[in-house]
mmCIF file of N, CA, C and O in Angstrom:
data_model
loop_
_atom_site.group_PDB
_atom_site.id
_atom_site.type_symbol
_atom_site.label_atom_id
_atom_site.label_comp_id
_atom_site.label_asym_id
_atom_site.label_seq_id
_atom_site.Cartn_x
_atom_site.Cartn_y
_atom_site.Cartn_z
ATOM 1 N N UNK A 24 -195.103 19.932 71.721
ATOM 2 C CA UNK A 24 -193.845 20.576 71.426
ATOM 3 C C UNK A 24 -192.764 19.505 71.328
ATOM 4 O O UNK A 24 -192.762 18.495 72.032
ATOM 5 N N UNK A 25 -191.807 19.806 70.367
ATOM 6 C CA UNK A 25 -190.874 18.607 69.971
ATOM 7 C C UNK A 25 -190.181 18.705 70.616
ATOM 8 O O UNK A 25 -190.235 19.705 71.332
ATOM 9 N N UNK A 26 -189.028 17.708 70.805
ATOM 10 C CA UNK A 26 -187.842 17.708 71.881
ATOM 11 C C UNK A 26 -186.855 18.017 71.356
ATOM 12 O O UNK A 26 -186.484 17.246 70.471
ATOM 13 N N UNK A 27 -185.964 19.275 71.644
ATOM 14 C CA UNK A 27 -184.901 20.051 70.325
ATOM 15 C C UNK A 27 -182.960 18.714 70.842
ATOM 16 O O UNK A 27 -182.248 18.268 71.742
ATOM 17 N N UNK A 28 -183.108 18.762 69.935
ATOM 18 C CA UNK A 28 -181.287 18.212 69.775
ATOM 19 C C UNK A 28 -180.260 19.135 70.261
ATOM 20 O O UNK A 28 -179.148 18.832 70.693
ATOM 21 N N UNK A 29 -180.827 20.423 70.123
ATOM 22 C CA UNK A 29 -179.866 21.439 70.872
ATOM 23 C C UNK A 29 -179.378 21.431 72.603
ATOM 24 O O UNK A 29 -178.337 21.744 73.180
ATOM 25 N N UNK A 30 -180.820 20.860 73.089
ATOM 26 C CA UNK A 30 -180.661 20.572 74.203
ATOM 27 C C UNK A 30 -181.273 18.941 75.007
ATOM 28 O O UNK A 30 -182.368 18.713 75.520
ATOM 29 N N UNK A 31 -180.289 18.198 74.872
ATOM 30 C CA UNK A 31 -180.595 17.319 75.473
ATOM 31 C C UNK A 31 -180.478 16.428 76.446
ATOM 32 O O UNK A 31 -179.343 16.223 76.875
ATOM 33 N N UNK A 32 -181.793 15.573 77.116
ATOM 34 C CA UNK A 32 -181.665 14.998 78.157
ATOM 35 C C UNK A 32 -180.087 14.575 78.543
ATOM 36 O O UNK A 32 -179.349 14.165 77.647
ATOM 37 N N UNK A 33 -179.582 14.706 80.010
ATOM 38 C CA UNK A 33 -178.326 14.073 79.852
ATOM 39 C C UNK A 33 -178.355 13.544 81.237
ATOM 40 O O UNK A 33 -179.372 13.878 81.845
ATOM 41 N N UNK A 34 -177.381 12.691 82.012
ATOM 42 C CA UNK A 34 -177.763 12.172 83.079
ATOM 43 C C UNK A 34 -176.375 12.407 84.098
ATOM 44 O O UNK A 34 -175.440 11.741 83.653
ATOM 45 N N UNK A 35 -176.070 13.033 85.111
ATOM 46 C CA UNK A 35 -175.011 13.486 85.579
ATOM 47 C C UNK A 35 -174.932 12.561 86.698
ATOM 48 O O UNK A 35 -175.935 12.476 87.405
ATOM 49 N N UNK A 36 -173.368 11.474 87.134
ATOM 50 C CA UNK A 36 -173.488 10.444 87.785
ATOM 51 C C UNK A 36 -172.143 10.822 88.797
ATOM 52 O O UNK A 36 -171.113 11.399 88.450
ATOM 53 N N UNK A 37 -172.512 10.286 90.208
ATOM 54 C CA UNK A 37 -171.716 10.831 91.195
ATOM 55 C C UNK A 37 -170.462 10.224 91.243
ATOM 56 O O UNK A 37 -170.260 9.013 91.334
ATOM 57 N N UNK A 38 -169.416 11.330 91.161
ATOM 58 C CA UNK A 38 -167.895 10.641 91.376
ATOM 59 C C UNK A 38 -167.677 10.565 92.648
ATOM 60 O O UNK A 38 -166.646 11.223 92.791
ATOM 61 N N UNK A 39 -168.087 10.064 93.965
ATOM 62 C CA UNK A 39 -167.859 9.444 94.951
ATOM 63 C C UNK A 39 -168.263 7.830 94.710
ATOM 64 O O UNK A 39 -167.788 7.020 95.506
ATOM 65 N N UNK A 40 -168.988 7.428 93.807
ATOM 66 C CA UNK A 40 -169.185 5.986 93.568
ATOM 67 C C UNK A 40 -170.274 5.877 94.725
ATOM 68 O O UNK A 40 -170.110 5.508 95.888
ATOM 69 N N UNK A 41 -170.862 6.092 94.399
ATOM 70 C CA UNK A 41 -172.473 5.968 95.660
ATOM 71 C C UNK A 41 -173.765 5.367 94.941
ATOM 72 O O UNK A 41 -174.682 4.630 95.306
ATOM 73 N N UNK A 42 -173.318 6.216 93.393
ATOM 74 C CA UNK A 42 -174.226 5.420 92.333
ATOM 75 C C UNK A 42 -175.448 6.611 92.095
ATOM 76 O O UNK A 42 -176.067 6.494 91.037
ATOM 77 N N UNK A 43 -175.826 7.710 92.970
ATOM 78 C CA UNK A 43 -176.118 8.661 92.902
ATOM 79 C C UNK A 43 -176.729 9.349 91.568
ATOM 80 O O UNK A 43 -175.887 10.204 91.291
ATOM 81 N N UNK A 44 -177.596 9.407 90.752
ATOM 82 C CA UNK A 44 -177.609 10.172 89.865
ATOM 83 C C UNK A 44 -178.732 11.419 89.436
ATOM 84 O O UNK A 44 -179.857 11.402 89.936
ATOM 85 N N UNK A 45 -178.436 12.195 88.738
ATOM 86 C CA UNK A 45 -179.420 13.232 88.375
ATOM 87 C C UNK A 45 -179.276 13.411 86.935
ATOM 88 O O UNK A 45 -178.304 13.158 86.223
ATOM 89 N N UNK A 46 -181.069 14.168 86.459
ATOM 90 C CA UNK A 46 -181.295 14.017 85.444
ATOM 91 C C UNK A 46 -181.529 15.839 85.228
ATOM 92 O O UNK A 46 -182.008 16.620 86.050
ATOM 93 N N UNK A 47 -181.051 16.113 83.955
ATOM 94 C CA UNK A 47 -181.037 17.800 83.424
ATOM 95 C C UNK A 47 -180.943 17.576 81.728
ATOM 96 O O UNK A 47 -180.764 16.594 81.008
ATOM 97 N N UNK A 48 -181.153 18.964 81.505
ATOM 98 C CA UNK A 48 -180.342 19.022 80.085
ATOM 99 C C UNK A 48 -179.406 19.993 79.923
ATOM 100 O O UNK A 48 -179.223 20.783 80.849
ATOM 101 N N UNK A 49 -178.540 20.114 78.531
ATOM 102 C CA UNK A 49 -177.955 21.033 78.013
ATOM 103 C C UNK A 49 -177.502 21.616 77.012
ATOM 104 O O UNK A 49 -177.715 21.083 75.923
ATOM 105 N N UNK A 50 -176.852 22.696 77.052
ATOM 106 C CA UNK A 50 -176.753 23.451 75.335
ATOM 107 C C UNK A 50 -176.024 22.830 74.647
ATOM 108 O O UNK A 50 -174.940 23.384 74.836
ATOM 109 N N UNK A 51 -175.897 22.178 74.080
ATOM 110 C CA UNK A 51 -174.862 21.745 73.345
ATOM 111 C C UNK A 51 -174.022 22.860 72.382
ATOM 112 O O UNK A 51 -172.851 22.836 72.005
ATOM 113 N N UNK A 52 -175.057 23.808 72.147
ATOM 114 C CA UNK A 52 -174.014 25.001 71.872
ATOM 115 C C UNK A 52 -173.112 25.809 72.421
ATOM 116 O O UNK A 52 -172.213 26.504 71.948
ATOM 117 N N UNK A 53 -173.657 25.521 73.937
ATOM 118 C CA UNK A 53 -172.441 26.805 74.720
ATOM 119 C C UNK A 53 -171.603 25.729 75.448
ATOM 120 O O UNK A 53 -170.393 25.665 75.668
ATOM 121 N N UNK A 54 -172.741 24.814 75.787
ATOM 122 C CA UNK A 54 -171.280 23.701 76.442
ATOM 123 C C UNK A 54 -171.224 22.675 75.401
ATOM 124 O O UNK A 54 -172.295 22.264 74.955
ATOM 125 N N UNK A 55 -170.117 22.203 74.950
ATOM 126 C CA UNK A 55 -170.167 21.177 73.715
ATOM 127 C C UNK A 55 -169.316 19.867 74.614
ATOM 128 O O UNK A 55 -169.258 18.704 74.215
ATOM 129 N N UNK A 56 -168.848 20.258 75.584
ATOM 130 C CA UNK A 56 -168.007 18.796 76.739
ATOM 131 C C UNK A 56 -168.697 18.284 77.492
ATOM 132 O O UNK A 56 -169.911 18.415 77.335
ATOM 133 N N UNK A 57 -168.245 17.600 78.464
ATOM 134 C CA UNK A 57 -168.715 16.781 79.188
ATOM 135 C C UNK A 57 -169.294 17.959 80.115
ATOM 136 O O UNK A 57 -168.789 19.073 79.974
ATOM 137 N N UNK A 58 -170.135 17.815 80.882
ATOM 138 C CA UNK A 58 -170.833 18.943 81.883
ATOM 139 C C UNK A 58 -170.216 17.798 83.176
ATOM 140 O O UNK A 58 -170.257 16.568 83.182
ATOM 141 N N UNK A 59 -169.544 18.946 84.417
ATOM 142 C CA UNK A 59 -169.348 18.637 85.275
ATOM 143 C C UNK A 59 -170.110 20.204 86.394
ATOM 144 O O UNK A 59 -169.919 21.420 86.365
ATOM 145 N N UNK A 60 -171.093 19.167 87.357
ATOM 146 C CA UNK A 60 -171.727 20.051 88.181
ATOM 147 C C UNK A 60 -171.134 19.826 89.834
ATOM 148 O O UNK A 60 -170.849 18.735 90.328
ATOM 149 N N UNK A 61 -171.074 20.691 90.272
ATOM 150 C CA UNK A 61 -171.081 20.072 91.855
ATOM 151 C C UNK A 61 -172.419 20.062 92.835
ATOM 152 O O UNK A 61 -173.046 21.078 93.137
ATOM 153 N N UNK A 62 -172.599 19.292 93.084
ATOM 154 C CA UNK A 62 -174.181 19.020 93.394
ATOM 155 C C UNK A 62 -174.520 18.051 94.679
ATOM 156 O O UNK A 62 -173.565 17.529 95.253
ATOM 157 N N UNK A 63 -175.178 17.927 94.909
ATOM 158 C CA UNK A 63 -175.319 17.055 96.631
ATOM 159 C C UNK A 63 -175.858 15.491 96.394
ATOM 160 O O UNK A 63 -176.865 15.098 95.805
ATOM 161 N N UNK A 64 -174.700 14.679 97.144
ATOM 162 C CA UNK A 64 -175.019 13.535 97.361
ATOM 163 C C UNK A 64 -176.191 12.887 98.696
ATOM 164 O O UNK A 64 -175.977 12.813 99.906
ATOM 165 N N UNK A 65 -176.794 12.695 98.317
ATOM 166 C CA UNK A 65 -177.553 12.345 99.689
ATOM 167 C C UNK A 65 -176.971 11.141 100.537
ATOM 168 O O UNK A 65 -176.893 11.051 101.762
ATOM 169 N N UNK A 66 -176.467 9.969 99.268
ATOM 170 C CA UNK A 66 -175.915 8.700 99.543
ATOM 171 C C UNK A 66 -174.363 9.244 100.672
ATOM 172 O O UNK A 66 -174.192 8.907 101.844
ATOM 173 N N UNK A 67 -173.604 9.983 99.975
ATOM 174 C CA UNK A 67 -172.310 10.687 100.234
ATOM 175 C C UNK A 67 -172.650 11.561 101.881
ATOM 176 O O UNK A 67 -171.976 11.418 102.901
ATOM 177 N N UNK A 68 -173.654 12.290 101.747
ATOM 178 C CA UNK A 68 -174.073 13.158 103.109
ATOM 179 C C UNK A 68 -173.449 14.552 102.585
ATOM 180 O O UNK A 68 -173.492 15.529 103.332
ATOM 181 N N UNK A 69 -172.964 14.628 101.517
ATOM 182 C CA UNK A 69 -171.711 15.788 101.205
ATOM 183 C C UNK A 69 -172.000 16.581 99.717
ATOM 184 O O UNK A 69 -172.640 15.988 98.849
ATOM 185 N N UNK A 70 -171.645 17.528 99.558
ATOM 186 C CA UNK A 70 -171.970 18.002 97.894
ATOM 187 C C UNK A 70 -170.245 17.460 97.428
ATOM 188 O O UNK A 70 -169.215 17.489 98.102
ATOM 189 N N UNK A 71 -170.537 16.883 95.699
ATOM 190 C CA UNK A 71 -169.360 16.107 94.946
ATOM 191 C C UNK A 71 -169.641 16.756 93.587
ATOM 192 O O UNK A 71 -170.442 17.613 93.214
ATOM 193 N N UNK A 72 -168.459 15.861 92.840
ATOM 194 C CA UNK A 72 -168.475 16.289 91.791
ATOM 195 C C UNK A 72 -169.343 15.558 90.449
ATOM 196 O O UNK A 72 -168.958 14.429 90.144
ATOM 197 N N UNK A 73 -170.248 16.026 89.815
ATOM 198 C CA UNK A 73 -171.499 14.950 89.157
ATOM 199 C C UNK A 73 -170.770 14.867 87.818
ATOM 200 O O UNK A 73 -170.388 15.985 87.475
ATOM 201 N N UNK A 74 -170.479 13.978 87.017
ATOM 202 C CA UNK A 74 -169.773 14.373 85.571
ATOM 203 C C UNK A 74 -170.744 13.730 85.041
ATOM 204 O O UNK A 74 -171.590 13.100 85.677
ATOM 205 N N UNK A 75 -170.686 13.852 83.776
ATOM 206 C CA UNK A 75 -172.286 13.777 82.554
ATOM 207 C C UNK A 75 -171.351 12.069 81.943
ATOM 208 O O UNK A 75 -170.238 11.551 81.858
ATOM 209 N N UNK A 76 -172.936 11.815 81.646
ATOM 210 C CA UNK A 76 -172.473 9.998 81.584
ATOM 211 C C UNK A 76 -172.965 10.138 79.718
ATOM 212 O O UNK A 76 -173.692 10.996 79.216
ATOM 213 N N UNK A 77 -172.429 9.245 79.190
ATOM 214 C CA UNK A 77 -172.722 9.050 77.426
ATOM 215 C C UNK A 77 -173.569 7.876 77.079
ATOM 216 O O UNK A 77 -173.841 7.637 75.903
#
């Protein structure tokens, strides 16, 4: 199965500066911006804010 352009790999990197990162995808149709998740730092000890890297 091919890998669609509609949704793709993207890599969401921790704004506490810990260096932290996680890997997902997304719609590019329903979200067309930057994806910001709040999600758990392990480095941090705390859940932050993850913003999508280019």
């Amino acid at each position: 199965m091919a890998r669609s352009e509609a949704r793709p790999v993207i890599t969401l990197r921790s704004t506490a500066g810990t260096g932290q990162r996680y890997v997902t995808r997304k719609s590019r149709r329903n979200s067309p911006d930057r994806l910001v998740l709040r999600k758990y730092d392990p480095a941090a000890g705390r859940h932050v804010l993850f913003r999508e890297e280019r």
